[in-house]
Amino acid sequence: MNKYLKHDGWKIIEDGFIPANNRASESIFSLGNGRMGQRANFEEGYSGDSLLGNYIGGIYYPDKTKVGWWKNGYPEYYAKVLNAPNWIGIRIKVDGHDLDLAQCGVMDFVRILNMHQGYLERSFRAVLPGNKIVQVRALRFLSIVDDETGNIRYEITPENFSGEFEVTPDLDADIMNEDANYKEKFWDEVDKNSSDANRATLTAKTKKLDFRVCLGMDFSLHLNGEKLDPDTELVEKTKYIARKTKVNVGQGDQFTIYKHAAIVTSLNHEKESLPEAAEKQLNRAVGKGFEQMLREQAEAWEKKWEDSDIVIEGDLAAQQGIRFNIFQLNQTYTGEDERLNIGPKGFTGEKYGGSTYWDTEAYCLPFYLRTSDPSVPRNLLLYRYKHLHKAIENAEKLGFTNGAALYPMVTMNGEESHNEWEITFEEIHRNGAIAYAIFNYIRYTGDEQYLFDYGLEVLISISRFWRQRVNWSEPKQKYVMLGVTGPNEYENNVHNNWYTNLIASWTMEYTMYVIDKINRKAPEKYQKVVDKLGFNDITETNAWREIIENLYFPYDPERGIYLQQEGYLDKEQMTIHDLKPGERPLNQTWSWDRILRSCFIKQADVLQGLYFLEDNYNLETIRKNYDFYEPRTVHESSLSPCVHAILASKLGYKEKAYNLYVRTARLDLDDYNNEVAEGCHVTSMAGTYMSIVEGFGGMRIQDGELHFNPFIPEQWNLYSFIVKFRGRQIKLEVDKDKARIYNQSGQPISLYLFGEKHTLSQEEHCEAPHES
């Protein structure tokens, strides 16, 4: 761990500049607006260790894989979110010397991420040659109101001298992905232009797929509040354009640079009109001005917090942690564009290629279900529906037939773009997460129309895959599923992974339930799907039913536990308490061979299934499996602690639930796994939210109604959260004595608190003491 950030309820604060922390801070202090994101790189540039990162949703590159592309079934490329052309640059020279924090003395450095109002600010004093000291204050934000713009205010004051300041605002497309497989730069220049002394545009295209991005900038210079009109010099290089100017600044004067940037793409504009679109955005930004845009940003973020904030009293670290997680989720995805999805690192880094994983359906969907308009989570499901044909193609490449669909483990456009064997071909449980997301969405929203129009096609196609993926075992006289990897990636190529078998069986069962429902309620819709898919509802459902009734599930009757996979107990059984402190994380100290032979678990596997389908298991079954598996789990996946926290809460293991919550809530802020420099764990942040709402708050949906069975961690005095549910808004508030539920909507609602039913009319509330 690396605890260098100050605790604050609404801010992330770095006090003092330690170069070794810079990459981590670049991730943690990242900004985003749902359309794009920017790491917390320095506007003036930095020659020290840094990952320059500007990412635009939907803009990616098919980087040819290093291995496997020549083998049948292997993906030919690994899709990567592109490190896009850089818009933030404001190069500064003071009396001929670069302002570069890697080359000068640094004092009073403070970096602050203001989560409440959605901006990043930074201040420092730099000591330059000749003991010249300048004070710098910079503030920037990516607008969520005008979401194709970025805005910077950069202030410099010479403290003990008067001198010449050279300022070069620039646009730079000569950018390289750090994770490029062959160290190739992915951008070519299309054109650049600067017909105005304070404005320029630069258009670049990707070398493959011809995505185009146009950056535009407009800047103005002010001295002690008065706007200047200096001469500027055009600077042009390949894939680069800038305007350079020089200003004499007196001791104590405040020299301010305002830079507005437009970032427009061919996803949303005609390629030929990108420069005009950039100019239009710049005119809008300049017309409003920096201060007005900043006020609008604060107002828009205030509305986001009204819908999604979680309040914790008495535990500042926990409060900061959950707000940081919610902030990053709201920065990463807004649901306004169904073509976009959520990468595991969001807009904070390049790891995992910025692609879509099963994380979205399993972990992120519940956050957006509870905090957003239903159209937002619906768009996450539509993203998968519109890629169904690609999922069928992916399965065909592996030899599956008859419309069977295998959704990709990693994708940008629906096509599999990962080439690690155990992930691409074995980790097929991702199909189940997509099916479960449909169930979860319908259960929460009641939007059965989605099933009629889209969901059934996906469910039938996935169930067809499961039918073909199992085979009959003569020795066992059971159906088995061979050669898979479950959610626990510290086990590869295993047989009969309990979770994978469970989610396969459940998917086929749920699909038959949906078929029956639609056939009764909307027979015309059902027949349309039957005709489209060539579906034989008798022979195919009979085959599914045969598999469900005869699928093999490894089980240990002596312990009363489901075995993670066949043969799991053949491993030497140890617990995390048998490990030396220096051995963790295992993935950074042990060989992969040693990890695979050990009993240690990267993330929830059996427990993932018990969490998803907990209504099918009694409390004692959940307890036995939790007590066995949790001590063997090293939580080296960011997706693991939240599931354990939710189940621990259900089981009454309050201290364990709290400790796991803190681990997931502050995973990045305290850098538990020593990897935040690569980017934040954005998809697991949704799990942090679930840890409070479903864990501590005990929220469940049963028979279409809300149930709450909350408790409060000993370390807290009070917590509260708001959830949206079927057109209503509900607030749960829990303190040391009791729990209260408020109906904050204009419609009545029936719900349960500690098992007792309450019907609340508009603005009414109910309360009950904690159960002993």
PDB file of N, CA and C in Angstrom, residues 378 382 385 388 442 447-458 514 518 522 525-526 528-529 532:
ATOM      1  N   ARG A 378     -30.335   0.466 -19.705  1.00  0.00           N
ATOM      2  CA  ARG A 378     -30.891  -0.164 -20.911  1.00  0.00           C
ATOM      3  C   ARG A 378     -29.906  -0.073 -22.068  1.00  0.00           C
ATOM      4  N   LEU A 382     -28.437  -2.825 -24.627  1.00  0.00           N
ATOM      5  CA  LEU A 382     -28.546  -2.675 -26.076  1.00  0.00           C
ATOM      6  C   LEU A 382     -27.189  -2.810 -26.748  1.00  0.00           C
ATOM      7  N   TYR A 385     -26.891  -6.426 -27.283  1.00  0.00           N
ATOM      8  CA  TYR A 385     -27.845  -6.904 -28.285  1.00  0.00           C
ATOM      9  C   TYR A 385     -27.358  -6.566 -29.691  1.00  0.00           C
ATOM     10  N   LEU A 388     -24.925  -8.999 -31.085  1.00  0.00           N
ATOM     11  CA  LEU A 388     -25.279 -10.417 -31.073  1.00  0.00           C
ATOM     12  C   LEU A 388     -24.761 -11.148 -32.308  1.00  0.00           C
ATOM     13  N   ILE A 442     -34.502  -6.552 -15.838  1.00  0.00           N
ATOM     14  CA  ILE A 442     -35.950  -6.733 -15.847  1.00  0.00           C
ATOM     15  C   ILE A 442     -36.482  -6.773 -14.418  1.00  0.00           C
ATOM     16  N   ASP A 447     -39.176  -3.596 -16.900  1.00  0.00           N
ATOM     17  CA  ASP A 447     -39.270  -3.293 -18.335  1.00  0.00           C
ATOM     18  C   ASP A 447     -39.303  -4.594 -19.148  1.00  0.00           C
ATOM     19  N   GLU A 448     -40.453  -5.278 -19.123  1.00  0.00           N
ATOM     20  CA  GLU A 448     -40.556  -6.531 -19.858  1.00  0.00           C
ATOM     21  C   GLU A 448     -40.527  -6.322 -21.362  1.00  0.00           C
ATOM     22  N   GLN A 449     -40.804  -5.110 -21.806  1.00  0.00           N
ATOM     23  CA  GLN A 449     -40.753  -4.838 -23.239  1.00  0.00           C
ATOM     24  C   GLN A 449     -39.360  -5.105 -23.793  1.00  0.00           C
ATOM     25  N   TYR A 450     -38.333  -4.892 -22.953  1.00  0.00           N
ATOM     26  CA  TYR A 450     -36.982  -5.185 -23.418  1.00  0.00           C
ATOM     27  C   TYR A 450     -36.837  -6.676 -23.742  1.00  0.00           C
ATOM     28  N   LEU A 451     -37.437  -7.511 -22.922  1.00  0.00           N
ATOM     29  CA  LEU A 451     -37.398  -8.950 -23.201  1.00  0.00           C
ATOM     30  C   LEU A 451     -38.037  -9.257 -24.541  1.00  0.00           C
ATOM     31  N   PHE A 452     -39.197  -8.654 -24.788  1.00  0.00           N
ATOM     32  CA  PHE A 452     -39.926  -8.934 -26.011  1.00  0.00           C
ATOM     33  C   PHE A 452     -39.153  -8.491 -27.242  1.00  0.00           C
ATOM     34  N   ASP A 453     -38.547  -7.302 -27.152  1.00  0.00           N
ATOM     35  CA  ASP A 453     -37.911  -6.708 -28.329  1.00  0.00           C
ATOM     36  C   ASP A 453     -36.482  -7.178 -28.558  1.00  0.00           C
ATOM     37  N   TYR A 454     -35.759  -7.480 -27.474  1.00  0.00           N
ATOM     38  CA  TYR A 454     -34.324  -7.743 -27.615  1.00  0.00           C
ATOM     39  C   TYR A 454     -33.825  -8.943 -26.794  1.00  0.00           C
ATOM     40  N   GLY A 455     -34.251  -9.014 -25.539  1.00  0.00           N
ATOM     41  CA  GLY A 455     -33.638  -9.946 -24.599  1.00  0.00           C
ATOM     42  C   GLY A 455     -33.765 -11.400 -24.991  1.00  0.00           C
ATOM     43  N   LEU A 456     -34.925 -11.791 -25.509  1.00  0.00           N
ATOM     44  CA  LEU A 456     -35.137 -13.204 -25.818  1.00  0.00           C
ATOM     45  C   LEU A 456     -34.147 -13.701 -26.867  1.00  0.00           C
ATOM     46  N   GLU A 457     -33.875 -12.898 -27.873  1.00  0.00           N
ATOM     47  CA  GLU A 457     -32.907 -13.311 -28.901  1.00  0.00           C
ATOM     48  C   GLU A 457     -31.539 -13.623 -28.283  1.00  0.00           C
ATOM     49  N   VAL A 458     -31.110 -12.769 -27.376  1.00  0.00           N
ATOM     50  CA  VAL A 458     -29.808 -12.963 -26.743  1.00  0.00           C
ATOM     51  C   VAL A 458     -29.830 -14.224 -25.893  1.00  0.00           C
ATOM     52  N   VAL A 514     -38.566 -17.241 -19.808  1.00  0.00           N
ATOM     53  CA  VAL A 514     -38.874 -16.074 -20.639  1.00  0.00           C
ATOM     54  C   VAL A 514     -39.670 -16.499 -21.872  1.00  0.00           C
ATOM     55  N   ILE A 518     -43.253 -14.797 -22.775  1.00  0.00           N
ATOM     56  CA  ILE A 518     -43.510 -14.035 -23.996  1.00  0.00           C
ATOM     57  C   ILE A 518     -44.541 -14.744 -24.861  1.00  0.00           C
ATOM     58  N   ALA A 522     -47.181 -12.093 -25.420  1.00  0.00           N
ATOM     59  CA  ALA A 522     -46.994 -11.443 -26.720  1.00  0.00           C
ATOM     60  C   ALA A 522     -46.668 -12.499 -27.780  1.00  0.00           C
ATOM     61  N   LYS A 525     -44.905 -11.395 -30.971  1.00  0.00           N
ATOM     62  CA  LYS A 525     -43.482 -11.099 -30.772  1.00  0.00           C
ATOM     63  C   LYS A 525     -42.682 -12.395 -30.702  1.00  0.00           C
ATOM     64  N   TYR A 526     -43.216 -13.355 -29.976  1.00  0.00           N
ATOM     65  CA  TYR A 526     -42.513 -14.628 -29.823  1.00  0.00           C
ATOM     66  C   TYR A 526     -42.339 -15.318 -31.169  1.00  0.00           C
ATOM     67  N   LYS A 528     -42.196 -14.012 -34.033  1.00  0.00           N
ATOM     68  CA  LYS A 528     -41.224 -13.254 -34.837  1.00  0.00           C
ATOM     69  C   LYS A 528     -39.800 -13.674 -34.495  1.00  0.00           C
ATOM     70  N   VAL A 529     -39.520 -13.870 -33.201  1.00  0.00           N
ATOM     71  CA  VAL A 529     -38.191 -14.324 -32.779  1.00  0.00           C
ATOM     72  C   VAL A 529     -37.942 -15.747 -33.252  1.00  0.00           C
ATOM     73  N   LYS A 532     -37.129 -15.640 -36.885  1.00  0.00           N
ATOM     74  CA  LYS A 532     -35.837 -14.997 -37.140  1.00  0.00           C
ATOM     75  C   LYS A 532     -34.675 -15.916 -36.817  1.00  0.00           C
TER      76      LYS A 532
END
